Amino acid sequence: MTQSIIKGKDTLTLQLSGIETTFHHIWLRDHCRCEACYFDTTKQRLLNSATIDEDIHPVEVTVNNEKLHVTWSQDQHKSVYDLSWLQLHSYNPPVLPKETVQNEKKLLSRQFWRTKDMENNMPAVDFNSIMASSDASDGEAAIKDWCEKIWRHGFSLIDNVPVTPEATEQLCEKLMYIRPTHYGGFWDFTSDLGKKDTAYTNFDISAHTDGTYWSDTPGLQLFHLLYHDGTGGTTSLVDAFQCAELLKKEHPDSYDLLTKIPVPAHSAGEEKVCIQPDIAQPVLKLDANGELIQVRWNQSDRSCMDSWSNPEDVPKFYAALRHWYKIISSPENEIFYQLRPGQCLIFDNWRCFHSRTEFTGKRRLCGAYINRDDFVSKLRILTLGREKVLETL
Ligand SMILES: C[N+](C)(C)CCCC[C@H](N)C(=O)O
Ligand SMILES: O=C(O)CCC(=O)C(=O)O
């Protein structure tokens, strides 16, 4: 695979798949995977990167059997690198074959939706298949399917769930351990203000995401309606990622503002609690490539916005909220759905909004949060395979 090695002052340039790509000596030394530098059992570095000589350089470097062999100036340390690993982690420039990147994107693609896509076509899985799923039985195929449905569509129903908090909690734990919060771990609640939050009332709660007041917003949220002897309490779901695309097209300035303006939030109803994120986050959170990775939207938990780098943004922000609200509350983008005993709803709280209309009578709901990173870890390992996931580390 490699034709030549070009030695620079502090770099090595290799030809990988016919493309010249350059690695810094110190970077290569830091990524030595020998037993003294890296504990492969736990996938952890043993080497203290700060102890690498600033002017470290190879005293001998060869390539054979698809491996780069280097003897370093410092301690005559020997390192061996698979060329395939170097190609995967090349950075100057990256020479990773495009199909490799595309493949993960394809396997973890997401299908944004509007109301018409979801009416009578909501993704669902079966409780019994999930609970029977394990490495021993089906290699966790049913759980893999469940994770992929949640990721692809932003939510999934779970049918045939025994109408008990115990079965619901077991269902949550089958996917991942539950995230405990000041609301408790697994919650079983009604409109008695058991916790000082409007969720514990019969009020209407417009479409929102939970936990905008945490730096690490809950990744998933599961609901199971155990009992309701009144009217109302209708749930709605919105694909906020689809709505963000619509906003970007119809009102690009509003989209841009909602990716920039930090929105403070709090949870302060409980006597001994005032939770706020370490830094206020925008409604639309983008990654370094400008890709949307999270929507944080909760008008009731938003704090006083008294920190504006440009006060002229104040009216523009409210104009953006009006544009945004028109899209997310459009019947074309919001599906209404009645929770019912025996059928759970789980959704991606970084992507999908949920709401509840005002209700009468006694209504008992149970469920839980699951951390985002724990869910994505399970999804990627089940979908891509552990080996594929680990080679990117
Ligand atoms: C889900 N559970 C009933 C435990 C609490 C809901 C908390 C709702 C809070 N206003 C938020 O949006 O985060
Ligand atoms: O009562 C419900 O259906 C949901 C309440 C809610 O929005 C929440 O707990 O986040």
PDB file of C-alpha atoms in Angstrom, residues 5 17 63 103 108 116 129 131 143 150 155 164 190 201 264 282 286 288 291 294 298 311 336 345 352 357 371 385:
ATOM      1  CA  ILE A   5       8.494   7.476   3.250  1.00  0.00           C
ATOM      2  CA  SER A  17      -3.787   4.206  -1.005  1.00  0.00           C
ATOM      3  CA  VAL A  63       7.592  -0.451   6.149  1.00  0.00           C
ATOM      4  CA  ASN A 103     -21.072   3.362   5.256  1.00  0.00           C
ATOM      5  CA  LEU A 108     -26.977   5.327  11.075  1.00  0.00           C
ATOM      6  CA  LYS A 116     -48.272  12.676   6.734  1.00  0.00           C
ATOM      7  CA  SER A 129     -39.418  -9.660  21.697  1.00  0.00           C
ATOM      8  CA  MET A 131     -37.471  -8.752  26.833  1.00  0.00           C
ATOM      9  CA  ILE A 143     -32.875  -4.518  20.853  1.00  0.00           C
ATOM     10  CA  ILE A 150     -35.494   5.264  17.816  1.00  0.00           C
ATOM     11  CA  PHE A 155     -39.157   7.702  18.515  1.00  0.00           C
ATOM     12  CA  THR A 164     -47.356  -2.081  35.578  1.00  0.00           C
ATOM     13  CA  THR A 190     -49.731  11.952  38.612  1.00  0.00           C
ATOM     14  CA  THR A 201     -50.289  19.103  37.123  1.00  0.00           C
ATOM     15  CA  PRO A 264     -30.699  30.183  29.832  1.00  0.00           C
ATOM     16  CA  PRO A 282     -28.885  27.829  21.762  1.00  0.00           C
ATOM     17  CA  LEU A 286     -24.683  22.556  15.665  1.00  0.00           C
ATOM     18  CA  ALA A 288     -18.200  21.799  14.114  1.00  0.00           C
ATOM     19  CA  GLU A 291     -24.685  19.775  11.326  1.00  0.00           C
ATOM     20  CA  GLN A 294     -29.513  18.799  19.268  1.00  0.00           C
ATOM     21  CA  ASN A 298     -38.724  24.586  26.375  1.00  0.00           C
ATOM     22  CA  PRO A 311     -29.355  43.969  22.398  1.00  0.00           C
ATOM     23  CA  PHE A 336     -51.214  13.877  17.917  1.00  0.00           C
ATOM     24  CA  LEU A 345     -43.613   5.669  23.857  1.00  0.00           C
ATOM     25  CA  CYS A 352     -38.201  15.153  19.033  1.00  0.00           C
ATOM     26  CA  THR A 357     -52.924  18.726  26.339  1.00  0.00           C
ATOM     27  CA  ASN A 371     -28.501   9.277  28.979  1.00  0.00           C
ATOM     28  CA  GLY A 385     -20.158  -3.823  15.672  1.00  0.00           C
TER      29      GLY A 385
END
